PDB file of C-alpha atoms in Angstrom:
ATOM      1  CA  MET A  27      -0.345  18.032  -5.924  1.00 59.00           C
ATOM      2  CA  PRO A  28      -2.612  20.743  -7.474  1.00 68.00           C
ATOM      3  CA  THR A  29      -1.234  24.262  -7.757  1.00 82.00           C
ATOM      4  CA  GLU A  30      -2.990  27.580  -7.179  1.00 83.00           C
ATOM      5  CA  ALA A  31      -3.173  28.160 -10.937  1.00 88.00           C
ATOM      6  CA  ALA A  32      -4.763  24.741 -11.445  1.00 88.00           C
ATOM      7  CA  LEU A  33      -7.302  25.507  -8.716  1.00 88.00           C
ATOM      8  CA  LEU A  34      -8.216  28.776 -10.448  1.00 89.00           C
ATOM      9  CA  GLU A  35      -8.665  27.068 -13.817  1.00 91.00           C
ATOM     10  CA  SER A  36     -10.115  23.643 -12.992  1.00 91.00           C
ATOM     11  CA  ARG A  37     -13.718  23.333 -11.847  1.00 93.00           C
ATOM     12  CA  ALA A  38     -13.145  19.636 -11.060  1.00 92.00           C
ATOM     13  CA  LEU A  39     -10.387  20.557  -8.594  1.00 90.00           C
ATOM     14  CA  ARG A  40     -12.603  23.183  -7.004  1.00 92.00           C
ATOM     15  CA  VAL A  41     -15.396  20.644  -6.553  1.00 93.00           C
ATOM     16  CA  GLU A  42     -12.971  18.420  -4.620  1.00 90.00           C
ATOM     17  CA  GLN A  43     -12.367  21.249  -2.107  1.00 91.00           C
ATOM     18  CA  MET A  44     -15.958  22.407  -1.573  1.00 92.00           C
ATOM     19  CA  GLU A  45     -16.363  20.678   1.796  1.00 91.00           C
ATOM     20  CA  ARG A  46     -13.450  22.649   3.306  1.00 92.00           C
ATOM     21  CA  VAL A  47     -15.522  25.699   4.360  1.00 94.00           C
ATOM     22  CA  ASP A  48     -13.755  25.633   7.740  1.00 92.00           C
ATOM     23  CA  VAL A  49     -10.751  27.220   6.016  1.00 93.00           C
ATOM     24  CA  LEU A  50     -12.646  30.504   5.632  1.00 95.00           C
ATOM     25  CA  ASP A  51     -12.726  31.211   9.370  1.00 92.00           C
ATOM     26  CA  LYS A  52      -9.037  30.350   9.681  1.00 91.00           C
ATOM     27  CA  VAL A  53      -8.246  33.259   7.371  1.00 93.00           C
ATOM     28  CA  LYS A  54     -10.829  35.838   8.464  1.00 93.00           C
ATOM     29  CA  SER A  55     -14.205  36.048  10.212  1.00 92.00           C
ATOM     30  CA  LEU A  56     -17.321  36.069   8.040  1.00 93.00           C
ATOM     31  CA  ALA A  57     -20.089  38.619   8.691  1.00 91.00           C
ATOM     32  CA  MET A  58     -23.143  36.356   8.474  1.00 93.00           C
ATOM     33  CA  LEU A  59     -26.782  37.434   8.413  1.00 91.00           C
ATOM     34  CA  PRO A  60     -28.800  36.724  11.582  1.00 90.00           C
ATOM     35  CA  ASP A  61     -29.728  33.216  10.394  1.00 89.00           C
ATOM     36  CA  GLY A  62     -26.036  32.237  10.517  1.00 91.00           C
ATOM     37  CA  ILE A  63     -26.319  30.718   7.037  1.00 93.00           C
ATOM     38  CA  HIS A  64     -26.364  33.490   4.440  1.00 94.00           C
ATOM     39  CA  LEU A  65     -24.315  36.556   3.466  1.00 94.00           C
ATOM     40  CA  ARG A  66     -25.064  39.453   1.150  1.00 94.00           C
ATOM     41  CA  THR A  67     -22.843  40.349  -1.786  1.00 95.00           C
ATOM     42  CA  GLU A  68     -21.455  43.348   0.106  1.00 95.00           C
ATOM     43  CA  ASP A  69     -20.566  41.076   3.044  1.00 95.00           C
ATOM     44  CA  VAL A  70     -18.651  38.782   0.690  1.00 97.00           C
ATOM     45  CA  ALA A  71     -16.872  41.774  -0.865  1.00 97.00           C
ATOM     46  CA  ARG A  72     -15.955  43.026   2.602  1.00 96.00           C
ATOM     47  CA  TYR A  73     -14.529  39.609   3.486  1.00 97.00           C
ATOM     48  CA  PHE A  74     -12.287  39.546   0.404  1.00 97.00           C
ATOM     49  CA  GLU A  75     -11.518  43.294   0.693  1.00 96.00           C
ATOM     50  CA  VAL A  76     -12.655  44.006  -2.856  1.00 96.00           C
ATOM     51  CA  SER A  77     -15.561  45.959  -4.342  1.00 96.00           C
ATOM     52  CA  THR A  78     -19.019  44.460  -4.732  1.00 96.00           C
ATOM     53  CA  GLU A  79     -18.642  44.830  -8.494  1.00 96.00           C
ATOM     54  CA  VAL A  80     -15.668  42.468  -8.470  1.00 96.00           C
ATOM     55  CA  VAL A  81     -17.682  39.828  -6.606  1.00 97.00           C
ATOM     56  CA  LYS A  82     -20.648  40.314  -8.964  1.00 96.00           C
ATOM     57  CA  LYS A  83     -18.449  39.869 -12.052  1.00 96.00           C
ATOM     58  CA  VAL A  84     -16.921  36.651 -10.687  1.00 96.00           C
ATOM     59  CA  THR A  85     -20.313  35.161  -9.820  1.00 96.00           C
ATOM     60  CA  GLN A  86     -21.759  36.196 -13.196  1.00 96.00           C
ATOM     61  CA  ARG A  87     -18.895  34.536 -15.116  1.00 95.00           C
ATOM     62  CA  HIS A  88     -19.350  31.307 -13.125  1.00 96.00           C
ATOM     63  CA  ARG A  89     -23.078  31.557 -12.441  1.00 95.00           C
ATOM     64  CA  ALA A  90     -23.888  27.863 -12.822  1.00 95.00           C
ATOM     65  CA  GLU A  91     -21.026  26.781 -10.571  1.00 96.00           C
ATOM     66  CA  VAL A  92     -21.750  29.196  -7.715  1.00 96.00           C
ATOM     67  CA  ALA A  93     -25.480  28.470  -7.989  1.00 96.00           C
ATOM     68  CA  GLU A  94     -24.726  24.794  -7.370  1.00 94.00           C
ATOM     69  CA  ASN A  95     -22.936  25.878  -4.201  1.00 95.00           C
ATOM     70  CA  GLY A  96     -25.779  27.921  -2.726  1.00 94.00           C
ATOM     71  CA  LEU A  97     -25.997  31.285  -4.530  1.00 96.00           C
ATOM     72  CA  ARG A  98     -29.645  32.467  -4.529  1.00 94.00           C
ATOM     73  CA  LEU A  99     -31.448  35.456  -5.954  1.00 94.00           C
ATOM     74  CA  MET A 100     -34.599  36.386  -4.024  1.00 93.00           C
ATOM     75  CA  ARG A 101     -37.483  38.527  -5.247  1.00 92.00           C
ATOM     76  CA  GLY A 102     -41.097  39.188  -4.465  1.00 91.00           C
ATOM     77  CA  ALA A 103     -42.950  37.170  -1.841  1.00 91.00           C
ATOM     78  CA  GLU A 104     -39.948  34.954  -1.125  1.00 92.00           C
ATOM     79  CA  LEU A 105     -37.819  38.019  -0.421  1.00 92.00           C
ATOM     80  CA  ARG A 106     -40.482  39.596   1.821  1.00 91.00           C
ATOM     81  CA  GLU A 107     -40.775  36.388   3.843  1.00 91.00           C
ATOM     82  CA  PHE A 108     -36.999  36.187   4.152  1.00 91.00           C
ATOM     83  CA  HIS A 109     -36.896  39.810   5.357  1.00 88.00           C
ATOM     84  CA  ARG A 110     -39.516  39.092   8.015  1.00 89.00           C
ATOM     85  CA  ASP A 111     -37.500  36.148   9.282  1.00 88.00           C
ATOM     86  CA  MET A 112     -34.301  38.210   9.379  1.00 86.00           C
ATOM     87  CA  VAL A 113     -35.979  41.140  11.123  1.00 85.00           C
ATOM     88  CA  SER A 114     -37.330  38.735  13.747  1.00 85.00           C
ATOM     89  CA  LEU A 115     -33.896  37.208  14.311  1.00 84.00           C
ATOM     90  CA  TRP A 116     -32.161  40.591  14.281  1.00 74.00           C
ATOM     91  CA  GLY A 117     -34.567  41.956  16.882  1.00 68.00           C
ATOM     92  CA  ALA A 118     -34.092  38.893  19.085  1.00 54.00           C
ATOM     93  CA  GLU A 119     -30.336  39.588  19.067  1.00 54.00           C
ATOM     94  CA  GLY A 120     -30.905  43.207  20.106  1.00 48.00           C
ATOM     95  CA  GLY A 121     -28.693  44.528  17.322  1.00 48.00           C
ATOM     96  CA  GLU A 122     -29.085  47.314  14.845  1.00 53.00           C
ATOM     97  CA  SER A 123     -32.015  47.429  12.435  1.00 58.00           C
ATOM     98  CA  TYR A 124     -31.777  44.853   9.699  1.00 61.00           C
ATOM     99  CA  PRO A 125     -30.901  46.391   6.288  1.00 63.00           C
ATOM    100  CA  GLN A 126     -33.455  45.387   3.677  1.00 63.00           C
ATOM    101  CA  ALA A 127     -33.127  45.333  -0.086  1.00 59.00           C
ATOM    102  CA  ALA A 128     -35.861  47.022  -2.113  1.00 67.00           C
ATOM    103  CA  THR A 129     -36.620  44.588  -4.923  1.00 84.00           C
ATOM    104  CA  GLN A 130     -34.106  41.726  -4.898  1.00 90.00           C
ATOM    105  CA  LEU A 131     -31.374  40.209  -2.785  1.00 93.00           C
ATOM    106  CA  THR A 132     -28.473  37.953  -3.759  1.00 94.00           C
ATOM    107  CA  LEU A 133     -27.581  35.526  -0.987  1.00 95.00           C
ATOM    108  CA  HIS A 134     -24.331  33.614  -0.561  1.00 96.00           C
ATOM    109  CA  THR A 135     -23.514  30.650   1.677  1.00 96.00           C
ATOM    110  CA  ARG A 136     -20.172  29.529   3.102  1.00 96.00           C
ATOM    111  CA  ARG A 137     -19.811  27.167   0.151  1.00 96.00           C
ATOM    112  CA  THR A 138     -20.423  30.085  -2.223  1.00 96.00           C
ATOM    113  CA  VAL A 139     -17.783  32.173  -0.451  1.00 97.00           C
ATOM    114  CA  LEU A 140     -15.293  29.307  -0.683  1.00 97.00           C
ATOM    115  CA  ASN A 141     -16.173  28.920  -4.353  1.00 97.00           C
ATOM    116  CA  VAL A 142     -15.498  32.639  -4.931  1.00 97.00           C
ATOM    117  CA  ALA A 143     -12.197  32.324  -3.038  1.00 95.00           C
ATOM    118  CA  MET A 144     -11.089  29.725  -5.590  1.00 95.00           C
ATOM    119  CA  LEU A 145     -12.085  32.005  -8.495  1.00 95.00           C
ATOM    120  CA  LEU A 146     -11.067  35.477  -7.303  1.00 95.00           C
ATOM    121  CA  ARG A 147      -7.579  36.281  -8.550  1.00 92.00           C
ATOM    122  CA  ASP A 148      -6.970  39.836  -7.258  1.00 89.00           C
ATOM    123  CA  SER A 149      -7.527  39.409  -3.534  1.00 94.00           C
ATOM    124  CA  ASP A 150      -4.936  38.692  -0.866  1.00 94.00           C
ATOM    125  CA  ILE A 151      -7.621  37.100   1.310  1.00 95.00           C
ATOM    126  CA  ALA A 152      -8.667  34.763  -1.513  1.00 95.00           C
ATOM    127  CA  ARG A 153      -5.024  33.792  -2.048  1.00 94.00           C
ATOM    128  CA  CYS A 154      -4.678  33.009   1.664  1.00 93.00           C
ATOM    129  CA  VAL A 155      -7.749  30.762   1.465  1.00 94.00           C
ATOM    130  CA  ARG A 156      -6.309  28.928  -1.538  1.00 93.00           C
ATOM    131  CA  THR A 157      -2.983  28.528   0.300  1.00 92.00           C
ATOM    132  CA  TYR A 158      -4.756  26.953   3.260  1.00 91.00           C
ATOM    133  CA  LEU A 159      -6.603  24.600   0.923  1.00 91.00           C
ATOM    134  CA  LEU A 160      -3.450  23.530  -0.900  1.00 89.00           C
ATOM    135  CA  ASP A 161      -1.473  23.076   2.328  1.00 88.00           C
ATOM    136  CA  ALA A 162      -4.264  20.921   3.740  1.00 78.00           C
ATOM    137  CA  GLU A 163      -4.268  18.922   0.498  1.00 67.00           C
ATOM    138  CA  GLN A 164      -0.515  18.377   0.801  1.00 68.00           C
ATOM    139  CA  ASP A 165      -0.857  17.243   4.424  1.00 57.00           C
ATOM    140  CA  LEU A 166      -3.663  14.899   3.423  1.00 52.00           C
ATOM    141  CA  ARG A 167      -1.616  13.386   0.613  1.00 57.00           C
ATOM    142  CA  ALA A 168       1.346  12.961   2.979  1.00 51.00           C
ATOM    143  CA  GLY A 169      -0.954  11.183   5.410  1.00 48.00           C
ATOM    144  CA  TYR A 170      -2.203   8.891   2.649  1.00 47.00           C
ATOM    145  CA  ALA A 171       1.381   8.143   1.586  1.00 47.00           C
ATOM    146  CA  SER A 172       2.309   7.246   5.172  1.00 51.00           C
ATOM    147  CA  LEU A 173      -0.780   5.070   5.495  1.00 53.00           C
ATOM    148  CA  GLU A 174      -0.025   3.359   2.185  1.00 59.00           C
ATOM    149  CA  HIS A 175       3.525   2.650   3.377  1.00 55.00           C
ATOM    150  CA  ARG A 176       2.215   1.094   6.599  1.00 59.00           C
ATOM    151  CA  VAL A 177      -0.329  -0.985   4.683  1.00 57.00           C
ATOM    152  CA  THR A 178       2.444  -2.206   2.386  1.00 59.00           C
ATOM    153  CA  ARG A 179       4.498  -3.264   5.420  1.00 66.00           C
ATOM    154  CA  VAL A 180       1.512  -5.103   6.872  1.00 60.00           C
ATOM    155  CA  GLU A 181       0.921  -6.840   3.534  1.00 64.00           C
ATOM    156  CA  SER A 182       4.566  -7.962   3.391  1.00 62.00           C
ATOM    157  CA  CYS A 183       4.296  -9.316   6.927  1.00 61.00           C
ATOM    158  CA  LEU A 184       1.106 -11.138   6.033  1.00 64.00           C
ATOM    159  CA  ALA A 185       2.866 -12.715   3.065  1.00 64.00           C
ATOM    160  CA  GLY A 186       5.492 -14.105   5.466  1.00 62.00           C
ATOM    161  CA  VAL A 187       2.762 -15.315   7.789  1.00 63.00           C
ATOM    162  CA  GLY A 188       1.116 -17.142   4.895  1.00 65.00           C
ATOM    163  CA  THR A 189       4.353 -18.959   4.096  1.00 69.00           C
ATOM    164  CA  ALA A 190       4.860 -19.857   7.750  1.00 64.00           C
ATOM    165  CA  LEU A 191       1.308 -21.205   7.980  1.00 66.00           C
ATOM    166  CA  GLN A 192       1.900 -23.341   4.898  1.00 73.00           C
ATOM    167  CA  GLU A 193       5.023 -24.807   6.512  1.00 73.00           C
ATOM    168  CA  LEU A 194       3.221 -25.250   9.800  1.00 74.00           C
ATOM    169  CA  GLY A 195       0.382 -27.221   8.211  1.00 74.00           C
ATOM    170  CA  PRO A 196       2.212 -30.595   7.973  1.00 81.00           C
ATOM    171  CA  VAL A 197       3.572 -30.151  11.509  1.00 74.00           C
ATOM    172  CA  LEU A 198       0.086 -29.556  12.856  1.00 78.00           C
ATOM    173  CA  ASN A 199      -1.174 -32.563  10.911  1.00 80.00           C
ATOM    174  CA  ARG A 200       1.470 -34.825  12.501  1.00 83.00           C
ATOM    175  CA  MET A 201       0.697 -33.421  15.925  1.00 81.00           C
ATOM    176  CA  SER A 202      -2.975 -34.138  15.334  1.00 81.00           C
ATOM    177  CA  HIS A 203      -2.212 -37.786  14.497  1.00 80.00           C
ATOM    178  CA  ARG A 204      -0.041 -38.113  17.597  1.00 82.00           C
ATOM    179  CA  LEU A 205      -2.743 -36.621  19.779  1.00 81.00           C
ATOM    180  CA  ASP A 206      -5.277 -39.039  18.301  1.00 81.00           C
ATOM    181  CA  SER A 207      -2.928 -41.938  19.119  1.00 79.00           C
ATOM    182  CA  LEU A 208      -2.451 -40.604  22.636  1.00 77.00           C
ATOM    183  CA  ASP A 209      -6.221 -40.373  23.073  1.00 80.00           C
ATOM    184  CA  ARG A 210      -6.590 -44.019  22.082  1.00 84.00           C
ATOM    185  CA  ARG A 211      -3.853 -45.059  24.521  1.00 82.00           C
ATOM    186  CA  LEU A 212      -5.530 -43.078  27.284  1.00 79.00           C
ATOM    187  CA  ASP A 213      -8.808 -44.830  26.541  1.00 80.00           C
ATOM    188  CA  VAL A 214      -7.094 -48.220  26.858  1.00 77.00           C
ATOM    189  CA  THR A 215      -5.451 -47.103  30.112  1.00 79.00           C
ATOM    190  CA  HIS A 216      -8.812 -46.017  31.470  1.00 79.00           C
ATOM    191  CA  GLN A 217     -10.259 -49.394  30.623  1.00 84.00           C
ATOM    192  CA  VAL A 218      -7.393 -51.222  32.362  1.00 76.00           C
ATOM    193  CA  VAL A 219      -7.674 -49.022  35.436  1.00 77.00           C
ATOM    194  CA  GLY A 220     -11.423 -49.647  35.484  1.00 79.00           C
ATOM    195  CA  ALA A 221     -10.935 -53.400  35.334  1.00 78.00           C
ATOM    196  CA  MET A 222      -8.316 -53.263  38.103  1.00 82.00           C
ATOM    197  CA  SER A 223     -10.680 -51.200  40.238  1.00 79.00           C
ATOM    198  CA  VAL A 224     -13.389 -53.826  39.819  1.00 79.00           C
ATOM    199  CA  ARG A 225     -10.982 -56.657  40.731  1.00 83.00           C
ATOM    200  CA  LEU A 226      -9.727 -54.759  43.777  1.00 79.00           C
ATOM    201  CA  GLY A 227     -13.302 -54.270  44.871  1.00 80.00           C
ATOM    202  CA  HIS A 228     -13.968 -58.010  44.668  1.00 81.00           C
ATOM    203  CA  MET A 229     -10.734 -58.785  46.506  1.00 84.00           C
ATOM    204  CA  SER A 230     -11.690 -56.345  49.253  1.00 80.00           C
ATOM    205  CA  GLU A 231     -15.051 -58.015  49.685  1.00 84.00           C
ATOM    206  CA  ASP A 232     -13.393 -61.471  49.776  1.00 80.00           C
ATOM    207  CA  ILE A 233     -10.863 -60.337  52.413  1.00 84.00           C
ATOM    208  CA  VAL A 234     -13.626 -58.893  54.586  1.00 81.00           C
ATOM    209  CA  ARG A 235     -15.583 -62.134  54.324  1.00 85.00           C
ATOM    210  CA  ARG A 236     -12.571 -64.254  55.249  1.00 82.00           C
ATOM    211  CA  MET A 237     -11.694 -61.990  58.180  1.00 86.00           C
ATOM    212  CA  ASP A 238     -15.244 -62.324  59.475  1.00 81.00           C
ATOM    213  CA  GLU A 239     -15.028 -66.105  59.132  1.00 83.00           C
ATOM    214  CA  LEU A 240     -11.656 -66.163  60.936  1.00 83.00           C
ATOM    215  CA  ALA A 241     -13.073 -64.089  63.749  1.00 80.00           C
ATOM    216  CA  ARG A 242     -15.991 -66.500  64.199  1.00 83.00           C
ATOM    217  CA  ASN A 243     -13.615 -69.450  64.226  1.00 81.00           C
ATOM    218  CA  LEU A 244     -11.485 -67.813  66.916  1.00 83.00           C
ATOM    219  CA  LYS A 245     -14.554 -67.186  69.039  1.00 83.00           C
ATOM    220  CA  ASP A 246     -15.627 -70.839  68.734  1.00 79.00           C
ATOM    221  CA  LEU A 247     -12.145 -71.975  69.651  1.00 81.00           C
ATOM    222  CA  ASN A 248     -12.112 -69.761  72.717  1.00 79.00           C
ATOM    223  CA  ARG A 249     -15.479 -71.124  73.890  1.00 80.00           C
ATOM    224  CA  ARG A 250     -14.307 -74.727  73.554  1.00 78.00           C
ATOM    225  CA  SER A 251     -11.134 -74.015  75.505  1.00 77.00           C
ATOM    226  CA  SER A 252     -13.144 -72.478  78.292  1.00 76.00           C
ATOM    227  CA  LYS A 253     -15.452 -75.526  78.560  1.00 74.00           C
ATOM    228  CA  GLN A 254     -12.564 -77.955  78.727  1.00 71.00           C
ATOM    229  CA  ARG A 255     -11.171 -76.131  81.738  1.00 64.00           C
TER     230      ARG A 255
END
């Protein structure tokens, strides 16, 4: 598990944590600009309870890293357009007048603030953020360990299932042969029953014919007896 010192020294470890911006609000509320995306350097300093100069020194020492995580420096036409957008949003919220910078403005994002939290040594707020990150990392690793243990148990069970299936194969093969034999015997039985049904049908017809003939003979006999009387 990474330590706080390792987080302060290793850029690779910091990169792994850059999606955890939710930790910032768990420690303290951020004072965002009206767009809900950016902060000024003084807002970042206020969050960490340090001077703006401290924040500027940290970002200057790690300029490339914080720039990758959203740090921007605005000047000229881009800055004027940004000011117009902020003034419009600020007025829509009915708040105080939006403070404008004269010539340039450094903007931070939540990712930049989290990046600074992993670089700023002399701030209790930054240390709290790093503690949250490391605790979350520990919980995540514990979850992975538990999941790995469960996967290992499933794999061991599957190994037993494989052995059982191998042993079951010959049994299933014998059962298949027996079922095939039973099917053949049933076919023969069906044929015999069919033949018997045909014979019974013929016998029924023969009996009906003989009964009809017997009835006619009895009628003839009765007529003769009547004439003789």
